[in-house]
Coordinates of C-alpha atoms in Angstrom, one line a residue:
M175 CA 6.6 5.4 -14.2
D176 CA 4.0 3.5 -12.2
R177 CA 4.2 5.0 -8.8
L178 CA 1.9 4.8 -5.8
V179 CA 2.0 7.9 -3.5
C180 CA 0.5 7.1 -0.2
G181 CA -0.1 10.2 2.0
D182 CA -2.7 10.8 4.7
V183 CA -5.8 13.0 4.1
G184 CA -4.7 16.6 3.8
F185 CA -1.0 15.8 3.5
G186 CA -0.5 17.4 0.1
K187 CA -1.0 14.7 -2.5
T188 CA -2.7 17.3 -4.7
E189 CA 0.4 19.4 -4.6
V190 CA 2.4 16.4 -6.0
A191 CA -0.2 16.1 -8.8
L192 CA 0.1 19.9 -9.6
R193 CA 3.9 19.7 -9.9
A194 CA 4.0 16.5 -11.8
S195 CA 1.4 17.9 -14.3
F196 CA 3.4 21.0 -14.7
V197 CA 6.6 19.1 -15.6
A198 CA 4.7 16.9 -18.1
V199 CA 3.0 19.9 -19.8
Q200 CA 6.3 21.8 -20.1
D201 CA 7.7 18.7 -21.9
G202 CA 4.9 18.9 -24.4
Y203 CA 2.7 16.1 -23.1
Q204 CA -1.0 16.0 -22.2
V205 CA -2.1 15.1 -18.7
A206 CA -5.3 13.2 -17.7
I207 CA -6.5 13.4 -14.0
L208 CA -9.1 10.9 -13.0
C209 CA -11.3 11.7 -10.0
P210 CA -14.0 9.6 -8.5
T211 CA -16.7 12.3 -8.0
T212 CA -17.9 15.4 -9.8
L213 CA -17.3 17.6 -6.7
L214 CA -13.7 16.6 -6.6
A215 CA -13.2 17.1 -10.3
E216 CA -14.8 20.6 -9.9
Q217 CA -12.5 21.4 -7.0
H218 CA -9.4 20.2 -8.8
S219 CA -10.4 22.2 -11.9
Q220 CA -10.6 25.3 -9.7
T221 CA -7.3 24.6 -8.0
F222 CA -5.4 23.9 -11.2
A223 CA -6.8 27.0 -12.9
D224 CA -5.8 29.2 -9.9
R225 CA -2.3 27.8 -9.7
Y226 CA -1.6 27.9 -13.5
A227 CA -3.2 31.4 -14.0
D228 CA 0.1 32.9 -15.0
W229 CA 1.0 30.2 -17.5
P230 CA -0.3 29.5 -21.0
I231 CA -1.7 26.1 -19.9
R232 CA -5.2 25.1 -21.1
I233 CA -7.3 23.1 -18.7
A234 CA -10.6 21.3 -19.4
E235 CA -13.1 19.5 -17.1
L236 CA -15.1 16.5 -18.1
S237 CA -18.0 15.8 -15.7
R238 CA -21.7 16.1 -15.5
F239 CA -21.3 19.7 -14.3
K240 CA -20.4 20.5 -17.9
S241 CA -23.1 20.7 -20.7
Q242 CA -23.1 18.4 -23.6
K243 CA -21.9 21.2 -25.9
E244 CA -19.0 22.0 -23.6
Q245 CA -18.0 18.3 -23.4
T246 CA -18.1 17.9 -27.2
Q247 CA -15.9 20.9 -27.7
A248 CA -13.4 19.8 -25.0
L249 CA -13.2 16.3 -26.6
A250 CA -12.5 17.8 -30.0
Q251 CA -9.7 20.1 -28.6
L252 CA -8.2 17.2 -26.6
A253 CA -7.9 15.1 -29.8
E254 CA -6.2 18.0 -31.6
G255 CA -3.8 18.6 -28.7
K256 CA -5.1 22.0 -27.9
I257 CA -5.9 21.1 -24.3
D258 CA -2.9 20.3 -22.0
I259 CA -4.7 19.0 -18.8
V260 CA -8.0 17.3 -18.7
I261 CA -9.7 16.7 -15.3
G262 CA -12.6 14.3 -15.2
T263 CA -14.7 11.6 -13.6
H264 CA -15.3 8.2 -15.1
R265 CA -16.3 10.1 -18.2
L266 CA -12.6 10.1 -19.1
L267 CA -12.8 6.3 -19.4
Q268 CA -15.3 6.3 -22.3
K269 CA -14.4 5.3 -25.8
D270 CA -14.9 8.7 -27.4
V271 CA -12.1 10.3 -25.3
R272 CA -8.9 10.5 -27.5
F273 CA -5.6 12.2 -26.8
K274 CA -3.0 13.5 -29.2
R275 CA 0.1 13.0 -27.0
L276 CA -0.8 11.7 -23.5
G277 CA 2.2 11.5 -21.2
L278 CA 0.9 11.3 -17.7
V279 CA -2.2 9.8 -16.0
I280 CA -2.9 10.8 -12.4
V281 CA -5.5 8.7 -10.5
D282 CA -6.7 10.6 -7.5
E283 CA -8.3 8.6 -4.6
E284 CA -7.2 5.3 -6.2
H285 CA -9.1 3.2 -3.7
R286 CA -12.4 4.4 -5.3
F287 CA -11.6 2.8 -8.7
G288 CA -11.7 -0.8 -9.8
V289 CA -8.8 -2.7 -11.4
R290 CA -10.5 -2.7 -14.8
Q291 CA -11.0 1.0 -14.8
K292 CA -7.3 1.6 -14.1
E293 CA -6.3 -0.9 -16.9
I294 CA -8.4 1.1 -19.4
L295 CA -6.2 4.1 -18.8
K296 CA -3.0 2.0 -19.2
Q297 CA -4.3 0.8 -22.6
L298 CA -4.5 4.3 -23.9
R299 CA -0.7 4.3 -24.3
S300 CA 1.8 1.7 -23.3
E301 CA 4.4 4.4 -22.6
V302 CA 2.2 6.5 -20.4
D303 CA 3.4 7.4 -16.9
I304 CA 1.0 6.7 -14.1
L305 CA 0.9 8.5 -10.7
T306 CA -1.6 7.0 -8.2
L307 CA -2.6 9.1 -5.2
T308 CA -4.4 7.6 -2.2
A309 CA -4.6 7.7 1.6
T310 CA -5.8 4.2 2.1
P311 CA -4.7 2.0 -0.9
I312 CA -6.7 -1.1 -1.7
P313 CA -4.8 -4.3 -0.6
R314 CA -3.9 -5.3 -4.2
T315 CA -2.2 -2.0 -4.9
L316 CA -0.4 -1.9 -1.6
G317 CA 0.7 -5.5 -1.9
M318 CA 2.1 -4.8 -5.4
A319 CA 3.9 -1.7 -4.2
M320 CA 5.5 -3.5 -1.2
E321 CA 6.6 -6.4 -3.5
G322 CA 8.5 -4.0 -5.8
L323 CA 6.1 -4.5 -8.8
R324 CA 5.2 -0.8 -8.5
D325 CA 7.3 2.2 -7.2
F326 CA 6.1 3.4 -3.9
S327 CA 6.4 6.7 -2.0
V328 CA 5.0 7.7 1.4
I329 CA 4.3 11.3 2.5
A330 CA 4.7 10.8 6.2
T331 CA 5.2 14.5 7.4
A332 CA 2.1 16.4 8.3
P333 CA 1.8 20.0 7.1
Q334 CA 3.0 22.6 9.7
K335 CA 0.6 23.5 12.5
R336 CA -1.7 20.6 11.6
L337 CA -3.5 19.1 14.6
A338 CA -5.0 15.6 14.8
V339 CA -8.8 15.4 14.6
K340 CA -10.4 14.6 17.9
T341 CA -12.8 11.7 17.4
F342 CA -15.8 10.8 19.6
V343 CA -17.9 7.6 19.3
Q344 CA -21.3 8.2 21.0
N345 CA -25.0 7.4 20.8
M346 CA -27.1 9.8 18.8
S347 CA -28.7 12.5 20.9
K348 CA -30.1 16.0 20.2
G349 CA -28.0 17.5 23.0
I350 CA -24.7 16.2 21.6
V351 CA -25.6 17.4 18.0
R352 CA -26.6 20.9 19.3
E353 CA -23.5 21.3 21.5
A354 CA -21.1 20.1 18.7
V355 CA -22.6 22.4 16.0
L356 CA -22.9 25.5 18.2
R357 CA -19.3 25.2 19.4
E358 CA -18.2 25.3 15.8
F359 CA -20.5 28.2 14.9
K360 CA -19.3 30.3 17.9
R361 CA -15.7 30.2 16.6
G362 CA -16.9 31.2 13.1
G363 CA -16.5 27.7 11.5
Q364 CA -18.8 25.4 9.4
V365 CA -20.1 21.9 10.0
Y366 CA -20.7 18.8 7.8
F367 CA -23.7 16.7 9.0
L368 CA -23.5 13.4 7.2
H369 CA -26.8 11.5 6.8
N370 CA -26.3 8.8 4.1
E371 CA -30.0 8.2 3.1
V372 CA -31.4 10.3 0.3
D373 CA -35.0 9.2 1.0
T374 CA -35.0 10.6 4.5
I375 CA -32.5 13.5 4.2
E376 CA -35.3 16.1 4.0
N377 CA -36.8 14.7 7.3
M378 CA -33.4 15.1 8.8
R379 CA -33.3 18.7 7.5
L380 CA -36.5 19.6 9.3
E381 CA -35.2 18.0 12.5
L382 CA -32.0 20.0 12.3
E383 CA -33.9 23.3 11.5
N384 CA -36.0 22.8 14.7
L385 CA -33.0 21.8 16.8
L386 CA -30.7 24.6 15.4
P387 CA -32.6 27.7 14.4
E388 CA -29.2 29.5 14.2
A389 CA -28.0 27.3 11.3
R390 CA -28.1 28.2 7.6
I391 CA -28.6 24.7 6.2
V392 CA -28.0 23.5 2.6
V393 CA -28.5 19.9 1.4
G394 CA -26.2 18.2 -1.0
H395 CA -26.4 14.6 -2.5
G396 CA -25.6 12.8 -5.7
Q397 CA -29.3 12.7 -6.9
L398 CA -29.6 16.5 -7.1
P399 CA -29.6 18.1 -10.6
E400 CA -26.1 19.3 -11.7
R401 CA -26.7 23.0 -11.3
E402 CA -28.5 22.6 -8.0
L403 CA -25.5 20.6 -6.5
E404 CA -23.1 23.1 -7.9
R405 CA -25.0 26.0 -6.3
V406 CA -25.2 24.2 -2.9
M407 CA -21.4 23.6 -2.9
R408 CA -20.7 27.2 -3.9
D409 CA -22.9 28.5 -1.1
F410 CA -21.1 26.3 1.4
T411 CA -17.6 27.0 0.1
Q412 CA -18.2 30.8 0.1
Q413 CA -19.7 30.6 3.6
R414 CA -23.2 31.7 2.7
A415 CA -24.3 28.5 4.5
N416 CA -22.7 27.2 7.6
L417 CA -24.1 23.6 7.8
L418 CA -24.0 21.2 4.9
L419 CA -26.4 18.2 5.3
C420 CA -25.0 15.7 2.9
T421 CA -24.4 12.1 1.9
T422 CA -20.9 10.5 1.3
I423 CA -20.6 12.6 -1.8
I424 CA -18.2 14.8 0.2
E425 CA -16.0 11.7 1.0
T426 CA -13.2 12.2 -1.5
G427 CA -10.8 15.1 -1.4
I428 CA -13.2 18.0 -0.7
D429 CA -11.0 20.7 0.9
I430 CA -12.8 23.5 2.8
P431 CA -10.4 24.8 5.6
T432 CA -13.2 26.6 7.4
A433 CA -15.2 23.5 8.1
N434 CA -13.8 21.9 11.2
T435 CA -16.5 19.7 12.7
I436 CA -18.1 16.7 11.1
V437 CA -21.1 14.8 12.6
I438 CA -21.6 11.3 11.1
N439 CA -25.1 9.8 11.7
R440 CA -25.2 6.0 11.9
A441 CA -21.4 5.7 11.7
D442 CA -21.6 2.0 12.3
R443 CA -22.8 1.5 8.7
F444 CA -19.5 2.8 7.1
G445 CA -16.3 1.0 6.2
L446 CA -13.0 1.7 7.9
A447 CA -11.4 3.5 4.9
Q448 CA -14.6 5.5 4.4
L449 CA -14.7 6.7 8.0
H450 CA -11.0 7.7 7.8
Q451 CA -11.7 9.6 4.5
L452 CA -14.8 11.4 6.0
R453 CA -12.9 12.4 9.1
G454 CA -10.2 13.8 6.8
R455 CA -12.7 16.4 5.4
V456 CA -12.1 18.4 8.6
G457 CA -8.9 19.6 10.3
R458 CA -7.4 21.0 7.1
S459 CA -6.1 24.2 8.6
H460 CA -4.4 25.0 11.9
H461 CA -7.7 24.9 14.0
Q462 CA -8.6 21.9 16.2
A463 CA -11.1 19.8 14.4
Y464 CA -13.7 17.4 15.8
A465 CA -15.4 14.3 14.4
Y466 CA -18.5 12.8 16.1
L467 CA -19.3 9.2 15.1
L468 CA -22.9 8.7 16.2
T469 CA -24.7 5.4 16.4
D470 CA -28.4 4.6 16.8
P471 CA -29.2 4.3 20.5
D472 CA -32.0 1.8 19.8
A473 CA -30.0 -0.5 17.6
K474 CA -26.8 -2.2 18.8
P475 CA -23.9 -2.1 16.3
T476 CA -22.7 -5.5 15.1
A477 CA -19.4 -6.9 16.5
Q478 CA -17.6 -6.0 13.2
A479 CA -19.0 -2.4 13.3
R480 CA -17.8 -2.0 16.9
K481 CA -14.3 -3.1 15.9
R482 CA -14.3 -0.6 13.1
L483 CA -15.4 2.3 15.3
E484 CA -12.8 1.2 18.0
A485 CA -10.0 1.2 15.4
I486 CA -10.9 4.6 13.9
S487 CA -11.1 6.2 17.4
M488 CA -7.8 4.6 18.4
M489 CA -6.0 5.8 15.2
E490 CA -6.5 9.5 15.8
E491 CA -2.9 10.6 15.2
L492 CA -1.8 12.2 11.9
G493 CA -0.7 9.7 9.2
S494 CA -2.8 6.8 10.4
G495 CA -4.2 6.1 6.9
F496 CA -1.2 4.0 5.9
Y497 CA -1.5 1.8 9.0
L498 CA -5.2 1.3 8.4
A499 CA -4.4 0.2 4.8
M500 CA -1.7 -2.2 6.2
H501 CA -4.3 -3.6 8.6
D502 CA -6.7 -4.0 5.7
L503 CA -4.1 -5.8 3.7
E504 CA -3.5 -8.3 6.5
I505 CA -7.2 -8.9 7.1
R506 CA -8.3 -9.2 3.4
G507 CA -5.2 -10.5 1.6
A508 CA -3.3 -9.0 -1.3
G509 CA -5.5 -9.9 -4.3
E510 CA -4.3 -11.0 -7.7
V511 CA -1.3 -9.6 -9.4
L512 CA -2.6 -10.2 -12.9
G513 CA -6.4 -10.6 -12.4
D514 CA -8.9 -8.1 -11.0
Q515 CA -9.5 -9.6 -7.6
Q516 CA -8.7 -6.8 -5.1
S517 CA -8.5 -9.0 -2.1
G518 CA -7.6 -12.7 -1.7
E519 CA -7.3 -15.8 0.5
I520 CA -4.0 -14.8 2.1
A521 CA -4.9 -16.2 5.5
H522 CA -4.2 -19.8 4.3
V523 CA -0.5 -19.2 3.7
G524 CA 0.2 -16.0 5.8
F525 CA 1.5 -12.7 4.5
S526 CA 5.2 -13.3 5.0
L527 CA 5.2 -16.6 3.2
Y528 CA 3.1 -15.2 0.3
S529 CA 5.6 -12.3 0.1
E530 CA 8.5 -14.7 -0.1
M531 CA 6.9 -16.7 -2.9
L532 CA 6.1 -13.6 -4.9
K533 CA 9.5 -12.1 -4.3
R534 CA 11.1 -15.3 -5.7
A535 CA 8.9 -15.3 -8.8
V536 CA 9.7 -11.6 -9.5
R537 CA 13.4 -12.3 -9.0
A538 CA 13.2 -15.2 -11.5
L539 CA 11.4 -13.2 -14.1
Q540 CA 13.8 -10.3 -13.7
S541 CA 16.7 -12.6 -14.4
G542 CA 15.0 -14.0 -17.5
Q543 CA 14.1 -17.4 -16.1
E544 CA 10.7 -19.1 -15.8
P545 CA 9.4 -19.0 -12.2
G546 CA 8.9 -22.5 -10.7
I547 CA 5.1 -22.8 -10.4
E548 CA 5.3 -26.4 -9.0
S549 CA 7.8 -25.4 -6.3
P550 CA 7.1 -21.7 -5.5
L551 CA 9.6 -21.8 -2.6
E552 CA 13.3 -22.5 -2.8
A553 CA 14.4 -26.0 -1.8
V554 CA 16.4 -25.2 1.4
S555 CA 19.4 -27.5 1.7
E556 CA 19.4 -29.8 4.8
I557 CA 22.8 -29.4 6.3
N558 CA 24.3 -31.5 9.1
L559 CA 27.9 -30.6 10.2
H560 CA 27.9 -33.0 13.2
T561 CA 28.3 -30.2 15.7
P562 CA 25.7 -28.2 17.7
A563 CA 24.6 -25.1 15.8
L564 CA 22.3 -22.9 17.9
L565 CA 22.0 -19.7 20.1
P566 CA 22.7 -21.0 23.7
T567 CA 20.3 -19.8 26.4
D568 CA 23.1 -18.5 28.5
Y569 CA 24.3 -16.4 25.5
C570 CA 20.9 -15.0 24.4
P571 CA 18.4 -15.7 27.3
D572 CA 15.2 -14.2 25.9
V573 CA 13.3 -16.9 23.9
Q574 CA 11.4 -14.3 21.7
E575 CA 14.7 -12.7 20.8
R576 CA 16.3 -16.0 19.9
L577 CA 13.3 -16.8 17.5
T578 CA 13.7 -13.4 15.9
L579 CA 17.4 -13.9 15.4
Y580 CA 16.9 -17.4 13.9
K581 CA 14.3 -15.9 11.4
R582 CA 16.7 -13.1 10.5
L583 CA 19.6 -15.6 9.9
A584 CA 17.3 -17.7 7.7
N585 CA 16.5 -14.6 5.6
C586 CA 20.1 -13.6 5.0
D587 CA 20.5 -13.9 1.2
I588 CA 24.0 -12.5 0.8
E589 CA 27.4 -12.7 2.6
D590 CA 27.2 -9.0 3.6
E591 CA 23.9 -9.5 5.5
L592 CA 25.4 -12.4 7.4
I593 CA 28.5 -10.4 8.3
A594 CA 26.4 -7.5 9.6
L595 CA 24.3 -9.9 11.7
R596 CA 27.4 -11.5 13.1
E597 CA 28.7 -8.1 14.1
E598 CA 25.4 -7.2 15.7
L599 CA 25.5 -10.5 17.8
V600 CA 29.0 -9.7 19.0
D601 CA 28.0 -6.1 19.8
R602 CA 24.9 -7.1 21.8
F603 CA 25.8 -10.4 23.5
G604 CA 29.6 -10.6 23.4
N605 CA 32.0 -13.1 21.7
L606 CA 30.3 -15.9 19.8
P607 CA 30.3 -19.3 21.5
P608 CA 31.3 -22.3 19.4
Q609 CA 27.7 -23.4 18.8
T610 CA 26.8 -19.9 17.4
Q611 CA 29.9 -19.9 15.2
A612 CA 28.7 -23.3 13.9
L613 CA 25.2 -21.8 13.2
I614 CA 26.6 -18.9 11.2
E615 CA 28.9 -21.3 9.2
T616 CA 25.9 -23.4 8.5
H617 CA 24.0 -20.4 7.0
R618 CA 27.1 -19.3 5.1
L619 CA 27.3 -22.8 3.6
R620 CA 23.6 -22.7 2.7
Q621 CA 24.2 -19.5 0.7
F622 CA 27.1 -21.2 -1.1
L623 CA 25.0 -24.2 -1.9
R624 CA 21.9 -22.3 -3.2
P625 CA 22.9 -22.4 -7.0
W626 CA 23.8 -26.2 -6.7
D627 CA 20.3 -27.5 -6.0
I628 CA 21.6 -29.7 -3.1
L629 CA 18.9 -31.4 -1.1
K630 CA 21.0 -32.8 1.7
L631 CA 24.6 -32.3 2.9
D632 CA 26.1 -34.4 5.7
A633 CA 29.7 -33.6 6.7
S634 CA 31.1 -35.8 9.6
P635 CA 34.7 -36.0 10.9
T636 CA 35.2 -39.0 8.5
Q637 CA 33.2 -38.4 5.3
I638 CA 31.2 -35.9 3.2
S639 CA 27.9 -37.0 1.7
I640 CA 26.1 -34.8 -0.9
Q641 CA 22.6 -35.5 -2.3
F642 CA 21.8 -33.5 -5.5
G643 CA 18.3 -32.5 -6.6
K644 CA 16.8 -33.0 -10.1
N645 CA 17.9 -29.7 -11.5
A646 CA 21.5 -29.7 -10.2
P647 CA 23.8 -27.9 -12.7
I648 CA 26.4 -30.7 -13.0
D649 CA 27.8 -32.7 -15.8
P650 CA 27.4 -36.5 -15.1
V651 CA 30.6 -37.2 -17.3
K652 CA 32.7 -35.0 -14.9
V653 CA 31.3 -36.8 -11.9
I654 CA 32.3 -40.2 -13.4
L655 CA 35.8 -38.9 -14.2
L656 CA 36.2 -37.6 -10.6
V657 CA 35.1 -41.0 -9.2
Q658 CA 37.6 -42.8 -11.5
Q659 CA 40.5 -40.5 -10.6
N660 CA 39.9 -40.3 -6.8
R661 CA 39.7 -43.6 -4.9
R662 CA 38.2 -41.9 -1.8
T663 CA 35.2 -40.6 -3.8
R664 CA 32.3 -42.8 -4.9
M665 CA 28.6 -42.6 -5.9
S666 CA 25.9 -44.1 -3.7
G667 CA 22.8 -44.4 -5.9
P668 CA 22.0 -42.1 -8.8
D669 CA 22.1 -38.7 -6.9
R670 CA 24.5 -39.1 -3.9
L671 CA 28.2 -38.4 -3.9
I672 CA 30.4 -39.6 -1.0
R673 CA 34.0 -38.7 -0.2
Q674 CA 36.0 -40.3 2.7
A675 CA 38.1 -37.7 4.5
D676 CA 39.8 -36.9 7.8
L677 CA 38.0 -33.6 8.9
P678 CA 38.0 -33.2 12.8
E679 CA 37.5 -29.4 12.8
L680 CA 34.3 -27.6 11.7
R681 CA 36.2 -25.2 9.4
Q682 CA 37.9 -28.2 7.7
R683 CA 34.5 -29.8 6.9
V684 CA 33.2 -26.5 5.4
E685 CA 36.3 -26.2 3.3
G686 CA 36.1 -29.9 2.3
V687 CA 32.6 -29.4 1.0
K688 CA 33.5 -26.4 -1.1
K689 CA 36.6 -28.2 -2.5
L690 CA 34.6 -31.3 -3.5
L691 CA 32.0 -29.1 -5.3
E692 CA 34.7 -27.1 -7.1
E693 CA 36.2 -30.5 -8.3
V694 CA 32.8 -31.5 -9.6
R695 CA 32.5 -28.2 -11.5
Q696 CA 35.9 -28.6 -13.1

């Protein structure tokens, strides 16, 4: 398994991880869970311990919250197979980590890891199953999932009674901060205040203490000693403090249902996925949650930052993480399939053309052939049946609709798709006029000609002319025998076969082409 599970923040991806781990452990395998931050590893460790309390499952945590002695002991037990589930940060990727029987790797918050880091885990065992969880996948991962190179699942249903987070973009002012924080305190909740500068975080603490004497403030950031950070988070989780002044250390996966307001200072400095993740720290219960994205009143945000803030405030509804990731994919490109570039120059070819080229290469590899690097797109046969083939304006009046239908006809790869589209046309617009029947016959003939590598086909009422490509699967000896046996058939140059025939009707021409190719094959 190499599956990407894309579910919005707070939609239950951790629940999927819990159940997948349980199945793997029951089958006698070890599970490795990779988290981007120590806080998330600590939280997962607590969640897993609580859920598996009634089962003989041994869980270990590898992060800087654990002493060197505890880590050494955990590593030894892991190598002996005495530990079933190990939850850790990048510490899991170091060379001294050995498993006895690793069966499942879960990468939580996948967008926080690089390609190389994920490849290290795959090298541990070639047979290992990989489950990747994220709300906003990086373009490379999402591109691979959508091309069928990885399995892909979306959790689209929000938990019951979940409300969308109300988002406000405003200039920073003491009045807004005080009003937002006190509203949350009055209903017994807690507040995150995000200030992403460790150097000035203590100054911000003094400002908040003067502004909000009612608040019990704790400060958390990545440069705090392990024990101090652990104590801060415990105080906040157990509601001994009601305002957490912090950096982006809380960005990934922190789940505190009682905290339902987040104030983000200098929100214009954050990326789109980051803002979406930070907003997802609140609103994790049935209470209405609020996110305040504050900008510096003295410094105007850049055009890019304004666009990001506009996008995040527009995408308020539940489940918008996937759409943000799709938007990101189209802006930044899909990255390399084999290299470690996570975004790429997709703008030069366009997403749909890139997808078509990649789909064709994947199909060729799956059927055991070498993908054509020099001609990444299929040579489409040029077909002329000497009769109008189109969707007339009086049949389908809307120009946009006609363009869409032409595109859909061109994308029909098999007969069944063509039949379904023909039925849809009859259902929507009425019986097909002769020009549209000719259009559908042309596409049907194109499907038939695909394995033949035919560059050009011309079928008039008096003759059929077929020009073959370099890789046409035909035997020259059979073509010579056919020319000798049939007076009406001749060669014109090295690659063109011509047959004189009396074919006044469209259907007769189509049948005449198929008959000639069958004779060449025999």
